[in-house]
Tab-separated table of C-alpha atoms in Angstrom:
chain	number	residue	atom	x	y	z
A	104	MET	CA	-52.393	-21.288	-41.575
A	105	GLU	CA	-52.762	-21.946	-45.264
A	106	SER	CA	-52.937	-25.520	-46.348
A	107	PRO	CA	-51.481	-26.726	-49.599
A	108	LYS	CA	-54.138	-27.321	-52.211
A	109	LYS	CA	-54.392	-31.015	-52.597
A	110	ALA	CA	-58.027	-31.800	-53.116
A	111	MET	CA	-58.265	-35.485	-53.828
A	112	PRO	CA	-56.818	-37.682	-51.105
A	113	ARG	CA	-57.982	-36.401	-47.759
A	114	SER	CA	-54.996	-36.156	-45.506
A	115	PHE	CA	-54.777	-36.096	-41.741
A	116	GLU	CA	-53.317	-32.588	-42.027
A	117	ASP	CA	-56.243	-31.276	-44.018
A	118	VAL	CA	-59.042	-33.101	-42.283
A	119	VAL	CA	-58.118	-33.557	-38.647
A	120	LEU	CA	-55.497	-30.983	-37.707
A	121	PRO	CA	-57.787	-28.005	-38.327
A	122	HIS	CA	-59.904	-29.339	-35.452
A	123	LEU	CA	-57.083	-29.563	-32.953
A	124	ASP	CA	-58.281	-26.451	-31.134
A	125	ALA	CA	-61.788	-27.865	-30.930
A	126	ALA	CA	-60.444	-31.177	-29.646
A	127	PHE	CA	-58.376	-29.375	-27.039
A	128	ASN	CA	-61.244	-27.144	-26.006
A	129	TYR	CA	-63.504	-30.153	-25.516
A	130	ALA	CA	-60.808	-32.085	-23.610
A	131	ARG	CA	-60.033	-29.033	-21.508
A	132	TRP	CA	-63.656	-28.759	-20.452
A	133	LEU	CA	-63.816	-32.471	-19.709
A	134	THR	CA	-60.607	-32.631	-17.680
A	135	LYS	CA	-60.690	-29.106	-16.250
A	136	ASN	CA	-56.923	-28.737	-16.468
A	137	ASP	CA	-54.349	-28.075	-19.175
A	138	ALA	CA	-51.979	-30.956	-18.497
A	139	ASP	CA	-54.623	-33.687	-18.600
A	140	ALA	CA	-56.270	-32.089	-21.607
A	141	GLN	CA	-52.952	-32.098	-23.471
A	142	ASP	CA	-52.339	-35.743	-22.606
A	143	VAL	CA	-55.821	-36.726	-23.691
A	144	VAL	CA	-55.601	-34.889	-26.998
A	145	GLN	CA	-52.149	-36.263	-27.706
A	146	ASP	CA	-53.316	-39.830	-27.116
A	147	ALA	CA	-56.467	-39.161	-29.074
A	148	SER	CA	-54.437	-37.825	-31.997
A	149	VAL	CA	-52.346	-40.961	-32.103
A	150	ARG	CA	-55.555	-42.990	-32.195
A	151	ALA	CA	-57.010	-40.695	-34.808
A	152	LEU	CA	-53.920	-41.296	-36.933
A	153	ARG	CA	-54.323	-45.021	-36.542
A	154	PHE	CA	-58.019	-44.966	-37.395
A	155	PHE	CA	-57.821	-42.222	-39.969
A	156	SER	CA	-58.541	-44.588	-42.846
A	157	SER	CA	-61.855	-45.487	-41.168
A	158	LEU	CA	-63.059	-41.889	-41.374
A	159	ARG	CA	-65.614	-41.727	-44.160
A	160	ASP	CA	-67.569	-38.673	-45.153
A	161	GLU	CA	-68.730	-37.925	-41.659
A	162	ASN	CA	-67.971	-34.724	-39.832
A	163	ALA	CA	-64.268	-34.967	-38.955
A	164	ARG	CA	-64.713	-32.703	-35.970
A	165	ALA	CA	-67.447	-34.884	-34.451
A	166	TRP	CA	-65.353	-37.954	-35.238
A	167	LEU	CA	-62.398	-36.446	-33.390
A	168	PHE	CA	-64.619	-35.532	-30.436
A	169	THR	CA	-65.687	-39.168	-30.150
A	170	ILE	CA	-62.066	-40.263	-30.012
A	171	VAL	CA	-61.182	-37.572	-27.480
A	172	ARG	CA	-64.085	-38.612	-25.305
A	173	ASN	CA	-63.241	-42.314	-25.467
A	174	THR	CA	-59.629	-41.518	-24.685
A	175	TRP	CA	-60.668	-39.484	-21.702
A	176	TYR	CA	-62.901	-42.177	-20.276
A	177	GLY	CA	-60.228	-44.759	-21.013
A	178	ARG	CA	-57.617	-42.780	-19.134
A	179	PHE	CA	-59.746	-41.446	-16.383
A	180	PRO	CA	-62.433	-43.964	-15.561
A	181	ARG	CA	-65.526	-42.245	-14.283
A	182	ARG	CA	-64.721	-40.813	-10.943
A	183	THR	CA	-67.107	-39.927	-8.237
A	184	GLY	CA	-68.139	-36.384	-8.629
A	185	THR	CA	-68.126	-36.463	-12.390
A	186	ALA	CA	-70.605	-39.270	-12.898
A	187	VAL	CA	-74.135	-38.415	-13.862
A	188	VAL	CA	-75.237	-41.155	-11.454
A	189	ASN	CA	-74.858	-38.668	-8.674
A	190	VAL	CA	-77.412	-36.439	-10.243
A	191	PRO	CA	-81.060	-37.085	-9.596
A	192	ASP	CA	-82.746	-37.916	-12.848
A	193	GLU	CA	-86.017	-36.218	-12.192
A	194	GLU	CA	-84.964	-32.883	-10.928
A	195	ALA	CA	-86.033	-32.191	-7.431
A	196	GLU	CA	-83.740	-29.268	-7.982
A	197	HIS	CA	-84.867	-25.808	-7.483
A	198	ARG	CA	-86.118	-23.975	-10.490
A	199	PRO	CA	-84.858	-20.427	-10.653
A	200	ASP	CA	-87.405	-17.799	-9.965
A	201	VAL	CA	-89.384	-17.085	-13.050
A	202	GLY	CA	-89.119	-13.381	-12.356
A	203	LEU	CA	-85.326	-13.321	-12.465
A	204	ASP	CA	-83.528	-12.371	-15.621
A	205	PRO	CA	-80.189	-14.143	-15.243
A	206	GLU	CA	-78.511	-11.861	-17.714
A	207	ALA	CA	-79.629	-8.756	-15.917
A	208	GLN	CA	-78.373	-10.232	-12.680
A	209	MET	CA	-75.067	-10.998	-14.272
A	210	ILE	CA	-74.423	-7.503	-15.471
A	211	GLN	CA	-72.301	-6.462	-12.500
A	212	GLN	CA	-70.475	-9.714	-12.000
A	213	GLN	CA	-70.498	-10.884	-15.588
A	214	THR	CA	-67.089	-12.108	-16.488
A	215	VAL	CA	-65.819	-14.963	-18.535
A	216	GLU	CA	-64.226	-16.329	-15.417
A	217	HIS	CA	-67.548	-16.461	-13.675
A	218	VAL	CA	-69.098	-18.465	-16.477
A	219	ARG	CA	-66.112	-20.769	-16.553
A	220	GLN	CA	-66.343	-21.458	-12.850
A	221	ALA	CA	-70.057	-22.051	-13.096
A	222	LEU	CA	-69.555	-24.559	-15.914
A	223	ASP	CA	-66.750	-26.263	-14.035
A	224	THR	CA	-68.980	-26.900	-11.058
A	225	LEU	CA	-71.371	-28.935	-13.210
A	226	PRO	CA	-70.930	-32.703	-13.510
A	227	ALA	CA	-68.881	-33.566	-16.605
A	228	ASP	CA	-71.882	-35.118	-18.347
A	229	PHE	CA	-73.760	-31.858	-18.125
A	230	ARG	CA	-70.782	-29.721	-18.986
A	231	GLU	CA	-69.945	-31.637	-22.122
A	232	VAL	CA	-73.402	-31.416	-23.670
A	233	LEU	CA	-73.420	-27.687	-23.037
A	234	VAL	CA	-69.970	-27.271	-24.565
A	235	LEU	CA	-70.838	-29.383	-27.603
A	236	ARG	CA	-74.084	-27.510	-28.116
A	237	GLU	CA	-73.223	-23.931	-27.218
A	238	LEU	CA	-69.530	-23.663	-28.037
A	239	GLU	CA	-69.360	-26.126	-30.918
A	240	GLY	CA	-72.909	-25.705	-32.236
A	241	LEU	CA	-73.433	-29.419	-32.792
A	242	SER	CA	-76.901	-30.814	-33.432
A	243	TYR	CA	-78.630	-33.124	-30.960
A	244	LYS	CA	-78.028	-35.954	-33.392
A	245	GLU	CA	-74.288	-35.309	-33.508
A	246	ILE	CA	-74.102	-34.970	-29.732
A	247	ALA	CA	-76.063	-38.215	-29.330
A	248	ALA	CA	-73.526	-40.027	-31.507
A	249	ILE	CA	-70.517	-38.649	-29.616
A	250	VAL	CA	-71.875	-39.168	-26.111
A	251	GLU	CA	-73.589	-42.434	-27.085
A	252	ILE	CA	-76.973	-41.592	-25.680
A	253	PRO	CA	-80.395	-41.331	-27.365
A	254	ILE	CA	-81.418	-37.981	-28.840
A	255	GLY	CA	-84.174	-37.693	-26.232
A	256	THR	CA	-81.558	-37.946	-23.512
A	257	VAL	CA	-79.491	-35.205	-25.157
A	258	MET	CA	-82.561	-33.004	-24.943
A	259	SER	CA	-83.314	-33.767	-21.304
A	260	ARG	CA	-79.686	-33.608	-20.263
A	261	LEU	CA	-79.253	-30.215	-21.904
A	262	ALA	CA	-82.406	-28.989	-20.216
A	263	ARG	CA	-81.176	-30.115	-16.813
A	264	ALA	CA	-77.703	-28.745	-17.465
A	265	ARG	CA	-79.101	-25.328	-18.324
A	266	GLU	CA	-81.317	-25.373	-15.305
A	267	ARG	CA	-78.477	-26.268	-13.002
A	268	LEU	CA	-76.318	-23.648	-14.608
A	269	SER	CA	-78.872	-20.950	-14.073
A	270	GLY	CA	-78.913	-22.023	-10.434
A	271	VAL	CA	-75.136	-21.624	-10.227
A	272	LEU	CA	-74.853	-18.435	-12.235
A	273	VAL	CA	-77.667	-16.772	-10.385
A	274	PRO	CA	-77.551	-18.070	-6.843
A	275	ALA	CA	-80.901	-17.725	-5.163
A	276	ASN	CA	-80.580	-15.197	-2.401
B	7	MET	CA	-100.338	-27.316	-25.054
B	8	GLU	CA	-99.957	-27.127	-21.319
B	9	CYS	CA	-97.241	-25.083	-19.632
B	10	ARG	CA	-95.670	-28.201	-18.212
B	11	GLU	CA	-95.351	-29.762	-21.654
B	12	VAL	CA	-94.050	-26.558	-23.230
B	13	ASP	CA	-91.512	-26.113	-20.454
B	14	ASP	CA	-89.939	-29.452	-21.310
B	15	LEU	CA	-89.600	-28.438	-24.937
B	16	LEU	CA	-88.309	-24.889	-24.575
B	17	GLY	CA	-84.648	-25.846	-24.840
B	18	ALA	CA	-85.128	-27.905	-27.962
B	19	TYR	CA	-87.322	-25.129	-29.329
B	20	LEU	CA	-84.503	-22.627	-28.879
B	21	ASP	CA	-82.011	-25.064	-30.369
B	22	GLY	CA	-84.197	-25.482	-33.453
B	23	GLU	CA	-84.480	-29.190	-32.822
B	24	LEU	CA	-88.274	-29.570	-32.798
B	25	GLU	CA	-90.465	-30.841	-35.615
B	26	PRO	CA	-91.973	-27.835	-37.412
B	27	ALA	CA	-95.515	-28.603	-36.178
B	28	VAL	CA	-94.403	-28.937	-32.566
B	29	SER	CA	-92.276	-25.843	-32.866
B	30	THR	CA	-95.298	-23.879	-34.045
B	31	SER	CA	-97.362	-25.117	-31.107
B	32	VAL	CA	-94.677	-24.058	-28.673
B	33	ARG	CA	-94.411	-20.645	-30.297
B	34	ASP	CA	-98.164	-20.150	-30.155
B	35	HIS	CA	-98.242	-21.067	-26.497
B	36	VAL	CA	-95.314	-18.865	-25.581
B	37	GLU	CA	-96.901	-15.871	-27.286
B	38	GLY	CA	-99.884	-16.098	-25.007
B	39	CYS	CA	-98.221	-17.180	-21.768
B	40	THR	CA	-96.210	-14.738	-19.667
B	41	THR	CA	-94.673	-17.451	-17.501
B	42	CYS	CA	-93.377	-19.503	-20.409
B	43	ARG	CA	-92.217	-16.378	-22.203
B	44	GLN	CA	-90.138	-15.440	-19.195
B	45	ARG	CA	-88.731	-18.961	-19.000
B	46	LEU	CA	-87.788	-18.794	-22.649
B	47	ALA	CA	-86.075	-15.443	-22.108
B	48	ASN	CA	-84.142	-16.928	-19.181
B	49	LEU	CA	-83.039	-19.871	-21.277
B	50	GLU	CA	-81.883	-17.572	-24.064
B	51	SER	CA	-79.948	-15.589	-21.516
B	52	ILE	CA	-78.282	-18.736	-20.159
B	53	GLY	CA	-77.275	-19.662	-23.712
B	54	ARG	CA	-75.711	-16.274	-24.330
B	55	MET	CA	-73.750	-16.548	-21.118
B	56	VAL	CA	-72.468	-20.036	-21.877
B	57	ARG	CA	-71.301	-18.860	-25.264
B	58	ARG	CA	-69.124	-16.335	-23.457
B	59	ALA	CA	-67.218	-19.144	-21.773
B	60	PRO	CA	-63.552	-19.457	-22.740
B	61	TYR	CA	-62.685	-21.381	-25.868
B	62	TYR	CA	-59.402	-23.080	-25.065
B	63	GLN	CA	-56.834	-23.086	-27.886
B	64	ALA	CA	-54.488	-26.018	-28.353
B	65	PRO	CA	-51.053	-24.999	-27.007
B	66	ALA	CA	-48.235	-24.815	-29.571
B	67	GLU	CA	-46.433	-27.559	-27.704
B	68	LEU	CA	-49.363	-29.946	-28.167
B	69	ARG	CA	-49.634	-29.066	-31.840
B	70	ALA	CA	-45.933	-29.825	-32.250
B	71	LYS	CA	-46.311	-33.197	-30.547
B	72	VAL	CA	-49.221	-34.130	-32.770
B	73	MET	CA	-47.283	-33.107	-35.881
B	74	HIS	CA	-44.399	-35.182	-34.711
B	75	ALA	CA	-46.608	-38.230	-34.150
B	76	ARG	CA	-47.978	-37.629	-37.633
B	77	ALA	CA	-44.490	-37.457	-39.127
B	78	ARG	CA	-43.531	-40.698	-37.437
B	79	SER	CA	-46.674	-42.513	-38.496
B	80	ALA	CA	-45.988	-42.119	-42.222
B	81	PRO	CA	-43.279	-44.813	-42.584
B	82	ARG	CA	-45.262	-47.245	-40.465
B	83	HIS	CA	-48.081	-46.832	-42.903
B	84	TRP	CA	-45.813	-47.851	-45.704
B	85	LEU	CA	-44.530	-50.854	-43.749
B	86	GLY	CA	-48.132	-51.894	-43.208
B	87	TRP	CA	-48.733	-51.922	-46.937
B	88	ALA	CA	-45.520	-53.816	-47.552
B	89	ALA	CA	-46.539	-56.420	-44.988
B	90	ALA	CA	-49.952	-56.711	-46.623
B	91	ALA	CA	-48.293	-57.221	-50.004
B	92	VAL	CA	-46.183	-60.022	-48.571
B	93	VAL	CA	-49.300	-61.703	-47.177
B	94	VAL	CA	-51.053	-61.399	-50.525
B	95	ALA	CA	-48.001	-62.806	-52.279
B	96	SER	CA	-47.836	-65.800	-49.975
B	97	LEU	CA	-51.572	-66.429	-50.254
B	98	THR	CA	-51.603	-66.414	-54.008
B	99	GLY	CA	-48.371	-68.339	-54.218
B	100	SER	CA	-47.038	-65.856	-56.664
B	101	ILE	CA	-43.876	-63.930	-56.247
B	102	VAL	CA	-44.583	-60.281	-56.169
B	103	PHE	CA	-41.865	-57.757	-56.362
B	104	VAL	CA	-43.081	-54.735	-54.521
B	105	ARG	CA	-41.634	-51.461	-55.546
B	106	SER	CA	-42.082	-48.575	-53.292
B	107	SER	CA	-43.875	-45.937	-55.245
B	108	THR	CA	-44.714	-43.962	-52.143
B	109	ARG	CA	-41.134	-42.913	-51.654
B	110	PRO	CA	-40.711	-39.341	-52.810
B	111	HIS	CA	-38.263	-38.894	-55.636
B	112	ALA	CA	-34.964	-37.250	-54.898
B	113	PRO	CA	-35.851	-33.990	-53.215
B	114	ASP	CA	-34.396	-30.643	-54.007
B	115	PRO	CA	-31.514	-30.022	-51.550
B	116	VAL	CA	-33.113	-26.861	-50.207
B	117	ASP	CA	-36.383	-28.757	-49.663
B	118	ALA	CA	-34.494	-31.427	-47.787
B	119	VAL	CA	-32.884	-28.833	-45.529
B	120	ALA	CA	-36.293	-27.230	-44.972
B	121	GLU	CA	-37.637	-30.576	-43.788
B	122	GLU	CA	-34.678	-30.979	-41.471
B	123	VAL	CA	-35.162	-27.499	-40.102
B	124	VAL	CA	-38.812	-28.189	-39.275
B	125	SER	CA	-37.885	-31.468	-37.611
B	126	ALA	CA	-35.229	-29.693	-35.549
B	127	HIS	CA	-37.797	-27.094	-34.537
B	128	VAL	CA	-40.290	-29.772	-33.466
B	129	ARG	CA	-37.578	-31.659	-31.598
B	130	SER	CA	-36.575	-28.541	-29.705
B	131	LEU	CA	-40.158	-28.021	-28.540
B	132	MET	CA	-40.735	-31.599	-27.554
B	133	GLY	CA	-37.822	-32.344	-25.335
B	134	ALA	CA	-36.326	-30.208	-22.654
B	135	HIS	CA	-33.600	-29.170	-25.046
B	136	LEU	CA	-34.701	-25.801	-26.263
B	137	PHE	CA	-31.817	-23.956	-24.643
B	138	ASP	CA	-28.157	-24.463	-23.938
B	139	VAL	CA	-27.911	-20.873	-22.900
B	140	ARG	CA	-30.990	-19.232	-21.538
B	141	SER	CA	-30.828	-15.501	-21.548
B	142	THR	CA	-32.631	-12.541	-22.937
B	143	ASP	CA	-29.364	-10.683	-23.216
B	144	GLN	CA	-27.715	-10.802	-26.627
B	145	HIS	CA	-24.391	-10.005	-24.959
B	146	THR	CA	-24.650	-13.268	-23.034
B	147	VAL	CA	-25.959	-15.390	-25.863
B	148	LYS	CA	-23.475	-14.352	-28.536
B	149	PRO	CA	-20.276	-15.050	-26.543
B	150	TRP	CA	-21.690	-18.382	-25.446
B	151	PHE	CA	-21.213	-19.668	-28.989
B	152	LEU	CA	-17.536	-18.675	-28.965
B	153	GLY	CA	-15.338	-21.703	-29.166
B	154	LYS	CA	-18.289	-23.980	-29.792
B	155	LEU	CA	-18.699	-23.053	-33.434
B	156	ASP	CA	-16.184	-22.007	-36.025
B	157	PHE	CA	-18.269	-18.985	-36.845
B	158	SER	CA	-19.927	-16.271	-34.818
B	159	PRO	CA	-23.655	-16.021	-35.428
B	160	PRO	CA	-25.179	-12.550	-35.451
B	161	VAL	CA	-27.376	-12.269	-32.359
B	162	ALA	CA	-29.902	-9.453	-32.150
B	163	ASP	CA	-32.456	-8.786	-29.504
B	164	LEU	CA	-35.755	-7.946	-31.150
B	165	VAL	CA	-37.701	-7.100	-28.034
B	166	GLN	CA	-38.503	-3.667	-29.467
B	167	ALA	CA	-40.121	-5.350	-32.431
B	168	GLY	CA	-42.101	-7.621	-30.135
B	169	PHE	CA	-39.935	-10.716	-30.500
B	170	PRO	CA	-37.847	-11.084	-27.346
B	171	LEU	CA	-34.760	-13.255	-27.522
B	172	THR	CA	-34.930	-16.068	-24.965
B	173	GLY	CA	-31.752	-18.005	-25.575
B	174	GLY	CA	-29.775	-20.240	-27.870
B	175	ARG	CA	-28.333	-23.694	-28.304
B	176	LEU	CA	-26.161	-25.764	-30.571
B	177	ASP	CA	-27.936	-27.928	-33.078
B	178	TYR	CA	-26.837	-30.141	-35.915
B	179	LEU	CA	-28.328	-29.590	-39.324
B	180	ALA	CA	-27.508	-30.302	-42.959
B	181	GLY	CA	-24.387	-32.116	-41.860
B	182	HIS	CA	-22.823	-29.473	-39.664
B	183	PRO	CA	-23.148	-27.830	-36.265
B	184	VAL	CA	-25.313	-24.748	-36.390
B	185	ALA	CA	-26.357	-21.975	-34.048
B	186	ALA	CA	-30.001	-22.030	-33.011
B	187	LEU	CA	-31.402	-18.793	-31.621
B	188	VAL	CA	-34.702	-18.845	-29.826
B	189	TYR	CA	-37.169	-15.976	-29.968
B	190	THR	CA	-40.748	-15.792	-28.811
B	191	ARG	CA	-43.932	-14.103	-29.804
B	192	GLY	CA	-46.559	-14.518	-27.125
B	193	GLN	CA	-46.796	-18.221	-26.466
B	194	HIS	CA	-45.083	-19.107	-29.723
B	195	THR	CA	-41.473	-20.107	-30.172
B	196	ILE	CA	-39.442	-19.060	-33.185
B	197	ASN	CA	-36.245	-20.962	-33.880
B	198	VAL	CA	-33.638	-19.310	-36.094
B	199	PHE	CA	-30.911	-21.583	-37.409
B	200	VAL	CA	-27.745	-19.935	-38.665
B	201	TRP	CA	-24.673	-21.315	-40.355
B	202	PRO	CA	-22.113	-20.076	-42.861
B	203	GLU	CA	-23.117	-20.296	-46.478
B	204	ALA	CA	-20.389	-21.332	-48.902
B	205	SER	CA	-21.687	-19.375	-51.846
B	206	ASP	CA	-21.782	-15.641	-51.461
B	207	ALA	CA	-25.103	-15.445	-53.194
B	208	LEU	CA	-27.725	-13.226	-51.648
B	209	ARG	CA	-30.997	-15.078	-51.427
B	210	LEU	CA	-34.083	-13.149	-50.452
B	211	SER	CA	-36.615	-14.634	-48.148
B	212	ASP	CA	-38.071	-17.863	-49.393
B	213	ALA	CA	-41.373	-18.752	-47.710
B	214	ARG	CA	-42.869	-22.147	-47.300
B	215	ALA	CA	-45.228	-24.064	-45.022
B	216	ILE	CA	-44.298	-27.536	-43.887
B	217	ARG	CA	-46.480	-29.707	-41.685
B	218	GLY	CA	-48.275	-26.646	-40.422
B	219	PHE	CA	-45.157	-24.665	-39.575
B	220	HIS	CA	-44.121	-21.536	-41.384
B	221	VAL	CA	-40.582	-21.433	-42.654
B	222	ARG	CA	-38.457	-18.585	-44.009
B	223	HIS	CA	-35.044	-18.942	-45.519
B	224	TRP	CA	-32.586	-16.349	-46.676
B	225	VAL	CA	-28.884	-15.945	-47.262
B	226	ARG	CA	-27.111	-12.780	-46.321
B	227	GLY	CA	-23.596	-11.705	-45.457
B	228	GLY	CA	-22.238	-15.193	-46.001
B	229	MET	CA	-24.718	-16.746	-43.579
B	230	SER	CA	-27.642	-19.008	-44.272
B	231	TYR	CA	-30.689	-18.323	-42.096
B	232	TRP	CA	-33.741	-20.450	-41.474
B	233	ALA	CA	-36.598	-19.199	-39.299
B	234	VAL	CA	-39.355	-21.592	-38.360
B	235	SER	CA	-42.395	-21.227	-36.124
B	236	ASP	CA	-46.080	-21.808	-35.742
B	237	VAL	CA	-46.768	-18.078	-35.552
B	238	ASN	CA	-48.873	-16.857	-38.410
B	239	ASP	CA	-47.395	-15.888	-41.741
B	240	ALA	CA	-47.664	-12.150	-41.190
B	241	ASP	CA	-45.929	-12.333	-37.798
B	242	LEU	CA	-43.124	-14.415	-39.195
B	243	ASP	CA	-42.626	-11.960	-42.054
B	244	GLU	CA	-42.507	-9.160	-39.526
B	245	PHE	CA	-39.953	-11.115	-37.531
B	246	VAL	CA	-37.751	-11.723	-40.558
B	247	HIS	CA	-37.992	-8.093	-41.484
B	248	ALA	CA	-36.922	-7.061	-37.972
B	249	LEU	CA	-34.067	-9.551	-37.959
B	250	GLN	CA	-32.788	-8.332	-41.325
B	251	GLN	CA	-32.596	-4.711	-40.153
C-alpha cells in the first residue's frame, strides 16, 4: 500500500495505520480469538485517534501496543486463568532435561499450530512478553514501558515464559 | 561466574540485553561449561520455535472500520479547534472571526466522486448491506437489476481470473442509483460501481489511493466504472484488466 508523500505533518494514516497488523496480532494473542481482538483493536484505534496529538517522537508501534493493552484490560478485567498471580513467582516448575534438544524433538510434530497451541496455554502475561519480544522484536525497555513493569521483571518474566514454553512444547515423558 | 548466576542471565544474553562486560562473562562461562552451553542451545531453539508462531493480520473488515472512524474523526477535530477559538475569544474579550482554513477548496468533480465511491465501499463492508442479491451466477445477478435501474449493468463472472463474483446490490452515488457488483479475491472484497456515463468519451483506467483503499476508474461503452478495494495495486490492476476483456 503506497502512502502519499507528505513528509511534514505526521498523520494518523502514515504513523499509526501501518501498525494495524501488529496491533491486531498483539490483541489476537492477548484475547485468543478473532472477534475480541477485532473489538479491542477497533476501540484502541478510536482512542489512538483521540490521543494522536499526544504522540511525540516515540515509537508509534509501541505507543499503539500500550493503547491496545490498556483497552484489553479495560474491557476484559483480569480473569482467573490469565492473571500472573496464579503463577508461582519462584519457579518450583520443572526444568526441562538439559539433555533434550527441544528443536530436535519438535522435528516430527513441528507445526505452526503446535507452537500456537503451546503459546495459548501460557498465562497472558507470559504470552505477551514472548510475543512482544520474539514476534515484534521489541527491547526490554520498550516491553517494560508497554507492560508497565520494571526491566528486571521483563527479564525474569521472559525467562519463566520460555521455561514454561519448553515444558509445553516438549512434554516430559 | 557460577552456573546458577549464568543460567539466570542466559535469556537476556541471547536477547542482547546485557551490559557488554556481563555479556563477556557469560560468554566465557558458556564456552567452558557443557551444561550451560546446552541450556543456551535449548533457549535458542525455543526462540526459533516461537518465531514460527502465526502472525495474525488485521482483517479487511477491521481495517475498514478503523478507516471509517478516522474519516469521521476529522470534522470533530475541526469543531474542537473552533470551540477553542471561541473560548480564546471570550477570554480575551476580543471578537475573533474564525475562518475555516482547514476546509479543502472546491474539489475536482472526479475527486469528489472518488471519495464517495470509497465511502460507499467502506459502508458496504461495515453494515450487513453488502448484497441485495447474493449469487455467484452472473445469470442471476444481471436480471436482478432489471426494473430496478434504468440501465443494464454488464455483469461478468471472473472466477477464471481468480476474482469470483459474489453478488450485487443497488447503491446511490454521485446523485443517482448505481449498480454495485461485488467480487472477491481471497479475503478481500472488491466493489465495482457502474452507471451510465453521459459523455461518450473513453477514459482509460485512472488509479488512485484514498484512505488506504485502491481505486480504479474508467469509462467504456457509455458506462462509468469505479472499482475499489483493499487488495494490492497489482491485484486490482489484474482485476480491471480481466473485467475489461
